[in-house]
Coordinates of C-alpha atoms in Angstrom, one line a residue:
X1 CA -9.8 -8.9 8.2
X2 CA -13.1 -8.6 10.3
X3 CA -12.9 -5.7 13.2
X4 CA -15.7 -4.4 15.3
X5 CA -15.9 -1.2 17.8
X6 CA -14.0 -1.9 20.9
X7 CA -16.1 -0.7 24.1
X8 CA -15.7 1.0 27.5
X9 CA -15.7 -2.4 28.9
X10 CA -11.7 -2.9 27.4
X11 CA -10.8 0.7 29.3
X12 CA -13.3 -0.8 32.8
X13 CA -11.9 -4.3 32.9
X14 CA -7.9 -3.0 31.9
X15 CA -7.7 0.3 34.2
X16 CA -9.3 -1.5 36.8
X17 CA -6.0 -3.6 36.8
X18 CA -3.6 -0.7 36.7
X19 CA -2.6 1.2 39.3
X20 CA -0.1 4.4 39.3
X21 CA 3.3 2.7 40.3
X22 CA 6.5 2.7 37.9
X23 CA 8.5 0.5 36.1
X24 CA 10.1 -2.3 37.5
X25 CA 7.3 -2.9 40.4
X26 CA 5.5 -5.8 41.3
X27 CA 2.4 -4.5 40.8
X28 CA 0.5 -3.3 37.6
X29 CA 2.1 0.3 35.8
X30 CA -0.4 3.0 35.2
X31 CA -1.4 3.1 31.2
X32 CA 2.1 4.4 29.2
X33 CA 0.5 6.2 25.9
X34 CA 3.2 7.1 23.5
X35 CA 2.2 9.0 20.2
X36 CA 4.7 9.4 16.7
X37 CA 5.9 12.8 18.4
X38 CA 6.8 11.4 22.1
X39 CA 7.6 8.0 21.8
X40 CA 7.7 5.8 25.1
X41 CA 9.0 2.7 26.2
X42 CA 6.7 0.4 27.5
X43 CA 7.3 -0.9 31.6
X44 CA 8.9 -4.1 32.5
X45 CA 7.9 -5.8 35.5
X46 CA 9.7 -7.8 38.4
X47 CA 6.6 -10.8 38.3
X48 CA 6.2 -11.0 34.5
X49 CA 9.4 -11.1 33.4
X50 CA 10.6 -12.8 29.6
X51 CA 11.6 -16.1 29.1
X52 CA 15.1 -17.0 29.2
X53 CA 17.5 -17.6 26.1
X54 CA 18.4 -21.3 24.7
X55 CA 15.5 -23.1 26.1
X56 CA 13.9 -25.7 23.8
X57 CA 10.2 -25.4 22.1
X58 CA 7.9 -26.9 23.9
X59 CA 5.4 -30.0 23.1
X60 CA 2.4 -27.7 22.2
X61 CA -0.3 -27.5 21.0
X62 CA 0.4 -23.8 20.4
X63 CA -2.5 -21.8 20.6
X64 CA -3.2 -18.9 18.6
X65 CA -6.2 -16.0 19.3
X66 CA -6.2 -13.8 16.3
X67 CA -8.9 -11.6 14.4
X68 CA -11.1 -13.4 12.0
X69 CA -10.0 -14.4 8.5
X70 CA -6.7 -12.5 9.5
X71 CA -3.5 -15.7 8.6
X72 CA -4.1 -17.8 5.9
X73 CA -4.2 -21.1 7.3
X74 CA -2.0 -22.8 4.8
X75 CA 1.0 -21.0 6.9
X76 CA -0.6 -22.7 10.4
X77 CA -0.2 -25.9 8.7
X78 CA 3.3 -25.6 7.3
X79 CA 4.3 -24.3 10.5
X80 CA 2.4 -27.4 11.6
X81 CA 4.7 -30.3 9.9
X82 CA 7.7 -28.3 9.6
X83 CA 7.9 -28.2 13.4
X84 CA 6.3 -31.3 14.3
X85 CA 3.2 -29.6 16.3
X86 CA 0.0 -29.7 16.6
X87 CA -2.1 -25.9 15.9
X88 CA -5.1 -24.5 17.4
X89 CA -6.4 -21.0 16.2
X90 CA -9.4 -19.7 18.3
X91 CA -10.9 -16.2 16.4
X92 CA -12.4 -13.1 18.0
X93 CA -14.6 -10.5 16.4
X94 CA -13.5 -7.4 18.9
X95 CA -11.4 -6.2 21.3
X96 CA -14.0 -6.4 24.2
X97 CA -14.2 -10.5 23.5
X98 CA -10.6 -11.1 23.5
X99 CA -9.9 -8.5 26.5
X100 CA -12.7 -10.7 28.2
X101 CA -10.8 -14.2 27.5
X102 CA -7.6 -13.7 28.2
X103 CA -8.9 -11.5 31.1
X104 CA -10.7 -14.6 32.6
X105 CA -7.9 -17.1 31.8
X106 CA -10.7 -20.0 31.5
X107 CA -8.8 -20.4 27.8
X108 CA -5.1 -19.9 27.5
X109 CA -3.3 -18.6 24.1
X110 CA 0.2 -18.2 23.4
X111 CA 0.3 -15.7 20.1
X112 CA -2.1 -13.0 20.5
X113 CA -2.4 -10.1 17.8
X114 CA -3.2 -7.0 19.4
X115 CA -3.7 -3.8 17.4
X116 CA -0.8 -0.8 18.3
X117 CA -3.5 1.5 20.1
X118 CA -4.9 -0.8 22.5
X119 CA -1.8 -2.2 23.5
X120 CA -0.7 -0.1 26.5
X121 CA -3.4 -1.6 28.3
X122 CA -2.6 -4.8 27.8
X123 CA 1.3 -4.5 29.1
X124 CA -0.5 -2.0 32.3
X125 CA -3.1 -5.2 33.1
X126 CA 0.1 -7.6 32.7
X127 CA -2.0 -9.4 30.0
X128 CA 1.1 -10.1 27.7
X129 CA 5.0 -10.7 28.1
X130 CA 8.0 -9.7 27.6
X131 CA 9.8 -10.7 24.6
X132 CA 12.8 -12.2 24.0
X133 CA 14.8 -11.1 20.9
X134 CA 17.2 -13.7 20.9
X135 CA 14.3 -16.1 19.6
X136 CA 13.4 -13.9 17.2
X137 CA 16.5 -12.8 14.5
X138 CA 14.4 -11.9 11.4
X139 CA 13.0 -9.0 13.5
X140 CA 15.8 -7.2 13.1
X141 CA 16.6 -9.1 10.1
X142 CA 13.7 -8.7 7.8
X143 CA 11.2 -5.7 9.3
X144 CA 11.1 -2.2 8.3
X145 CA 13.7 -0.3 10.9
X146 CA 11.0 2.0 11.4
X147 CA 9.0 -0.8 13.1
X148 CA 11.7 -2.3 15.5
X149 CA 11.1 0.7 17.4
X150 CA 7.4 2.0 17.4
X151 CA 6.2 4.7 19.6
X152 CA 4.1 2.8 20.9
X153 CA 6.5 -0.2 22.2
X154 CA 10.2 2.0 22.0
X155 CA 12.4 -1.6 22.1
X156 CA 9.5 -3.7 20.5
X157 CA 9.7 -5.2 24.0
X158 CA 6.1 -6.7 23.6
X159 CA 5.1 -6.9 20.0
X160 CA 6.4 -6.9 16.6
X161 CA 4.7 -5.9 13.3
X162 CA 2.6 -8.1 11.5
X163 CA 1.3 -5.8 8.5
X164 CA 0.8 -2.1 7.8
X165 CA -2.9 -0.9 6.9
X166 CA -4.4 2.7 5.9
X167 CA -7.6 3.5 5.7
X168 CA -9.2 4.6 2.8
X169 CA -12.3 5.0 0.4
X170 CA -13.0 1.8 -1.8
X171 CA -15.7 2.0 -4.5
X172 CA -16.6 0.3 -7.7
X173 CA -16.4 2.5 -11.0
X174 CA -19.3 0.7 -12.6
X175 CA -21.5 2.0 -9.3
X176 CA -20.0 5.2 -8.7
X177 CA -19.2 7.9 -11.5
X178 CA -17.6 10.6 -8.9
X179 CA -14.1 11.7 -9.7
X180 CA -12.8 11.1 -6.4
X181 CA -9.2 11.2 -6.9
X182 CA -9.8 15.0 -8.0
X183 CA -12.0 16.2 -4.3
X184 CA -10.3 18.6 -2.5
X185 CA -12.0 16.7 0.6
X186 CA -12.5 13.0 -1.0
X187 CA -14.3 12.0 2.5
X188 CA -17.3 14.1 0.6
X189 CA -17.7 11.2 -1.3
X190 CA -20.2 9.6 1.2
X191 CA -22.3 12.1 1.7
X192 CA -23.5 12.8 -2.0
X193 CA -26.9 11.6 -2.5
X194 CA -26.8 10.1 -5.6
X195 CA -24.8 7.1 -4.2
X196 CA -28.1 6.7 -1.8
X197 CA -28.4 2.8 -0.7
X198 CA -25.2 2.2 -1.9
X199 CA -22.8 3.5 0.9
X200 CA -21.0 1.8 4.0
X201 CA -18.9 2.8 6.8
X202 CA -17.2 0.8 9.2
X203 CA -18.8 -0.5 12.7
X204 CA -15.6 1.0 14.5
X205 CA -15.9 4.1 16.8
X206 CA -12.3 5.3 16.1
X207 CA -12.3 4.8 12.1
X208 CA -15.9 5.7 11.5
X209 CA -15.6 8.7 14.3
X210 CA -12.3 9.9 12.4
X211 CA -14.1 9.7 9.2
X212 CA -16.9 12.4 10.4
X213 CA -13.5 14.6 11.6
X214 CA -12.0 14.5 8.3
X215 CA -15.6 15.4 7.2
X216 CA -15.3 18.6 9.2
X217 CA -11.5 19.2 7.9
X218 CA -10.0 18.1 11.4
X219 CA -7.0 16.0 10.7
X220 CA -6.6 15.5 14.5
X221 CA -7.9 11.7 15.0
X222 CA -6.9 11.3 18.3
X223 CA -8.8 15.0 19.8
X224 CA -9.5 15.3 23.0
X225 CA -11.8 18.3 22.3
X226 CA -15.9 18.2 23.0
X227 CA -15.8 20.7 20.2
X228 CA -14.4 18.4 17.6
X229 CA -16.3 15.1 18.1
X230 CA -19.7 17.3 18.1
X231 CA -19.1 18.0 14.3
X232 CA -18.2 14.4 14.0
X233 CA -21.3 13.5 15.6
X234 CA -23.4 16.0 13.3
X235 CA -21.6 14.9 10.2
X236 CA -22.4 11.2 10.6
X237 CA -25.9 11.8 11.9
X238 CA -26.7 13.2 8.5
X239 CA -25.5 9.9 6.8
X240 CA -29.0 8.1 7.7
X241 CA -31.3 10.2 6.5
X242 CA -28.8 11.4 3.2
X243 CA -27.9 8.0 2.1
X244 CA -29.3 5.6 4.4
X245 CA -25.9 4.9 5.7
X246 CA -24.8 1.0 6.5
X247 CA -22.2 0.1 9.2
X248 CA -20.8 -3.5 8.2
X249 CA -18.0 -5.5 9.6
X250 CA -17.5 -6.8 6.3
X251 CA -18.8 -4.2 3.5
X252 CA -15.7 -3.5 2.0
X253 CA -14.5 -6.8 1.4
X254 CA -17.8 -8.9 0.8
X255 CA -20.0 -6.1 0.0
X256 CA -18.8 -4.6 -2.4
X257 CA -17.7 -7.6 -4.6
X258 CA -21.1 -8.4 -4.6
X259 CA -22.6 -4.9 -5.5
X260 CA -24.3 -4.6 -1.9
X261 CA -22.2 -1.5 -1.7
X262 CA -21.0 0.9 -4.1
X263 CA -18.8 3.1 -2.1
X264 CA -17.2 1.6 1.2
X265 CA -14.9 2.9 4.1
X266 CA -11.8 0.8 3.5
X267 CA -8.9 -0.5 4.8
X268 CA -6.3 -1.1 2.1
X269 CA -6.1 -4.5 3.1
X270 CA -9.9 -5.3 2.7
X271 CA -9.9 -4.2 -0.7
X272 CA -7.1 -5.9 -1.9
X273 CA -8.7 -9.2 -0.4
X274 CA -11.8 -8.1 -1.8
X275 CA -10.4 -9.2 -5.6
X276 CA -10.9 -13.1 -4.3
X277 CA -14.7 -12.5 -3.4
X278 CA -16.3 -11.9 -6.5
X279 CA -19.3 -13.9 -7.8
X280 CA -17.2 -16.6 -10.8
X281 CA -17.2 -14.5 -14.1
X282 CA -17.6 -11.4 -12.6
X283 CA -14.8 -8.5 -13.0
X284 CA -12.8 -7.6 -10.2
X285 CA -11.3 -4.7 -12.4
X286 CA -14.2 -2.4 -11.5
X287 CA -12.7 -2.0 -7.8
X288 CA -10.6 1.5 -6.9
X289 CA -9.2 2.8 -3.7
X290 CA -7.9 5.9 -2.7
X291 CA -6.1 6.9 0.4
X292 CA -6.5 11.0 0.9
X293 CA -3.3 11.8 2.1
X294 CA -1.6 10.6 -1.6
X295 CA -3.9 12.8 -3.2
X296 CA -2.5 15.7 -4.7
X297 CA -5.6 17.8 -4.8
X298 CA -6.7 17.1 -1.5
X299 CA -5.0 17.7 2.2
X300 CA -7.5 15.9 3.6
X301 CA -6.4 13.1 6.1
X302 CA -6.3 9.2 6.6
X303 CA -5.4 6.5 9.0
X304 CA -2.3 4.7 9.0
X305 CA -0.9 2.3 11.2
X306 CA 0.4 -1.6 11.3
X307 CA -1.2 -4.9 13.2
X308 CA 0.9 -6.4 16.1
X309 CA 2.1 -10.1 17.2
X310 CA 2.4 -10.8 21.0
X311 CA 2.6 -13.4 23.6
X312 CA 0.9 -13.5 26.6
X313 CA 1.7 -13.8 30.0
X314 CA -0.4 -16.8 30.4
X315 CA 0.6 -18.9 27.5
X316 CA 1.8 -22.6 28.1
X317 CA 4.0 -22.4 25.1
X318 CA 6.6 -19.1 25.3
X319 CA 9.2 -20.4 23.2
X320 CA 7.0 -22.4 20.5
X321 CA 5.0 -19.0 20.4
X322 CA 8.6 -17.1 19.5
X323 CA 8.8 -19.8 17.3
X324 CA 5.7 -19.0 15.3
X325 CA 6.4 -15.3 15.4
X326 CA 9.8 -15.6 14.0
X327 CA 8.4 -17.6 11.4
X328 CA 6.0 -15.0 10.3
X329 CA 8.3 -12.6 10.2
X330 CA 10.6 -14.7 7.4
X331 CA 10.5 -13.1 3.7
X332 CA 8.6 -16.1 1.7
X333 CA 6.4 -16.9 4.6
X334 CA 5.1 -13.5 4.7
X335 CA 4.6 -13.2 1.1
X336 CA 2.5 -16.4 1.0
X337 CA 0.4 -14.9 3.4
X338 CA 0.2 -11.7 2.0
X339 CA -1.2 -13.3 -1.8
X340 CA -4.0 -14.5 0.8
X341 CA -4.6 -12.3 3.0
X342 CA -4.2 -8.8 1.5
X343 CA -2.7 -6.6 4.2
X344 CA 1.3 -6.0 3.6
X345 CA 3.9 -7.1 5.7
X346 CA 6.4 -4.6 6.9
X347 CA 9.6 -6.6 5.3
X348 CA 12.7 -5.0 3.6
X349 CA 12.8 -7.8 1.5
X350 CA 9.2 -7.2 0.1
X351 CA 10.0 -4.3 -2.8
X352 CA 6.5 -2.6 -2.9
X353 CA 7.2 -1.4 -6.6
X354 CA 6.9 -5.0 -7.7
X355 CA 3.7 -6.5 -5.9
X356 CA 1.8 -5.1 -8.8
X357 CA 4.3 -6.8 -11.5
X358 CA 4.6 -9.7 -9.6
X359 CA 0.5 -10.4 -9.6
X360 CA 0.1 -9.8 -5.9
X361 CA -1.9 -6.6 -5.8
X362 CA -3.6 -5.8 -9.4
X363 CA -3.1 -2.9 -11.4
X364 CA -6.5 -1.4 -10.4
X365 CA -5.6 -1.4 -7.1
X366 CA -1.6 -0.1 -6.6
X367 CA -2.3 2.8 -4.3
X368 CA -3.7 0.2 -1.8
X369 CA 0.6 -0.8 -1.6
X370 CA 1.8 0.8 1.1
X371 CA 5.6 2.5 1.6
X372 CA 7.4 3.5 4.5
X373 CA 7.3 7.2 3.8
X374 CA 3.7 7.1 3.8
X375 CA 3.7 6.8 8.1
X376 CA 4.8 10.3 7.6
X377 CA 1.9 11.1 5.4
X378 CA -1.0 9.8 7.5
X379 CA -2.7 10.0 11.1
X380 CA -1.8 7.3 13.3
X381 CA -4.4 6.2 16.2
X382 CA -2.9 6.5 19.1
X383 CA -4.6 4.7 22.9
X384 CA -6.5 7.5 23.7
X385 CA -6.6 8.8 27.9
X386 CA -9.6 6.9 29.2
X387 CA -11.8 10.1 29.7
X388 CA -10.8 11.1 26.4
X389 CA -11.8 7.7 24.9
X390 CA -15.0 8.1 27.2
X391 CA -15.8 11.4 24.8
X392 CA -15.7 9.1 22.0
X393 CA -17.5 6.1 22.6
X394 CA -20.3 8.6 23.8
X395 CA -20.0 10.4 20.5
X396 CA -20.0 6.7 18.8
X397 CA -23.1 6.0 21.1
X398 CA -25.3 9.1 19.9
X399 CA -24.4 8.4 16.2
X400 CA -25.6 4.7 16.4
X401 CA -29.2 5.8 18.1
X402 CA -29.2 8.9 16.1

């Protein structure tokens, strides 16, 4: 999956929108932020209410605006013929792009995958609506109980889970030599000189920020304190000069198969995709991931969180586009698309102690697989307050012209 920093332009063009009344108005809600410790319900609204039950699919085409190289087309097209309708996928590289189109509503989508901390903006700016459960039975059929309800969206009245991620350190053992595993801090990794050249983080302000916290031994990836972000800052600046640090979109996944990186910031997805990219006859064996919180030396931290599916409020298609997600959502259909795309769908039916027997996930690369108990292991990004997020995308800022 390709992600990029989202700017201040998503928090300028979203809060313009909202305004300070409650649920259940006309108007746009103020921003509801829940976190894993006080879990909110996200606002319903009088002028953008959900579609009602029984009514048949529409003629399409259904559009779809997802992240790049994030659905394996092969399930667009059997969706395609089993349903008798035509498909059109439009990609975006960022958060600021798609907040800008479906902001603009020159282009209209129907599915819309939104990641969890960005997503109270989107229901405050009336961007997306309500869902209808009736349409979609293997939500509470097939998905992890835990993710019916996220903090985030208490109810899942706006999204459901497409696939669970953490965020990790990705390497090749035929570039790097370090005995990462053992660190009492493995985020150390990246500033050891000896992997100079060969060493890539992530273009993203909140991963590649939270990376230079766990640097610092602040566990706290969604701080509000000045404090805090200034070691951040300090710990990346040092990456330029140290290792002559590279910020990619697509390092971890492309990179590294071919040896432009050593040592990556990675999501556990990425590197599991990353098996498929290496040059023919070369050996994919060589790839390793680690996510700190599993280490038993270590109590350092490391994201975790899961990719959501929505509809918004301007789609021509409402109840092809509950269509699509229910469809997702079913056990084979989401395996399919897990052997191709490499980030985990949250499915009960999906037993994580078999992806490695079952030749989804290699052997070399089983603590990418992800289990339920591990939400209670990791950080989870949450939206941040807008002044808060302000602190960050400055602290992003100085880093990049550092």
């Amino acid at each position: 999956m390709i992600r990029l920093s989202a700017s201040a332009v998503i928090t300028a063009q979203l809060l313009a929108a909202c305004g300070d009344s409650s649920s259940g108005s006309s108007s746009s809600s103020a921003v509801k932020i829940g976190t894993p410790e006080d879990p909110i319900e996200q606002p319903l609204f009088d002028d953008n209410p959900a579609i009602e039950s029984d009514l048949q699919p529409e003629d399409g085409p259904l559009k779809i605006f997802n992240w790049a190289d994030y659905l394996w087309p092969r399930v667009i097209n059997d969706f395609s013929e089993e349903f008798g309708v035509e498909v059109e996928l439009t990609t975006f590289y960022n958060m600021e792009e798609a907040t800008r189109k479906l902001r603009t509503g020159d282009l209209n989508f129907d599915v819309f995958f939104p990641t969890a901390e960005v997503l109270p903006k989107f229901v405050a700016g009336k961007l997306l609506q309500p869902l209808n459960h009736d349409y979609l039975p293997n939500l509470s059929g097939n998905v992890w109980e835990e993710l019916q309800d996220p903090y985030f969206d208490v109810g899942s009245r706006y999204t459901v889970p497409y696939t669970v991620y953490q965020t990790g350190i990705g390497w090749r053992t035929d570039i790097v030599d370090a005995d990462i595993e053992s660190m009492d801090n493995p985020w150390d990794v990246f500033w050891d000189p000896s992997y100079d050249g060969q060493v890539g983080l992530y273009d993203d302000f909140r991963e590649t920020v939270g990376v230079g916290l766990y640097r610092s031994d602040i566990n706290n990836i969604n701080t509000g304190r000045q404090a805090d972000l200034d070691k951040a800052r300090d710990a990346l600046m040092e990456l330029a000069d140290l290792v002559n640090v590279r910020y990619t979109i697509d390092g971890a996944y492309a990179g590294m198969p071919e040896s432009k990186f050593g040592l990556h910031h990675a999501w556990s997805g990425d590197v599991v995709g990353a098996q498929y990219y290496f040059p023919k006859g070369e050996d994919a064996s060589v790839l390793r991931w680690m996510w700190p919180p599993k280490s038993e030396a270590s109590t350092a931290g490391g994201y975790v969180s899961n990719d959501s599916l929505a509809i918004t409020r301007d789609g021509e298609n409402p109840v092809l586009a509950h269509m699509f997600i229910n469809y997702l959502l079913d056990s084979k259909v989401a395996l399919k698309n897990f052997g191709w795309l490499g980030y985990q769908p949250p499915l009960e039916s999906i037993d994580p102690a078999q992806l490695v027997s079952e030749g989804y996930v290699p052997e070399n690369l089983s603590s990418a697989i992800i289990a339920k108990e591990d939400f209670g292991l990791g950080q989870v990004p949450v939206q941040l307050p807008p002044n808060v997020e302000r602190m960050w995308l400055d602290t992003w800022s100085q880093v990049q012209s550092g």
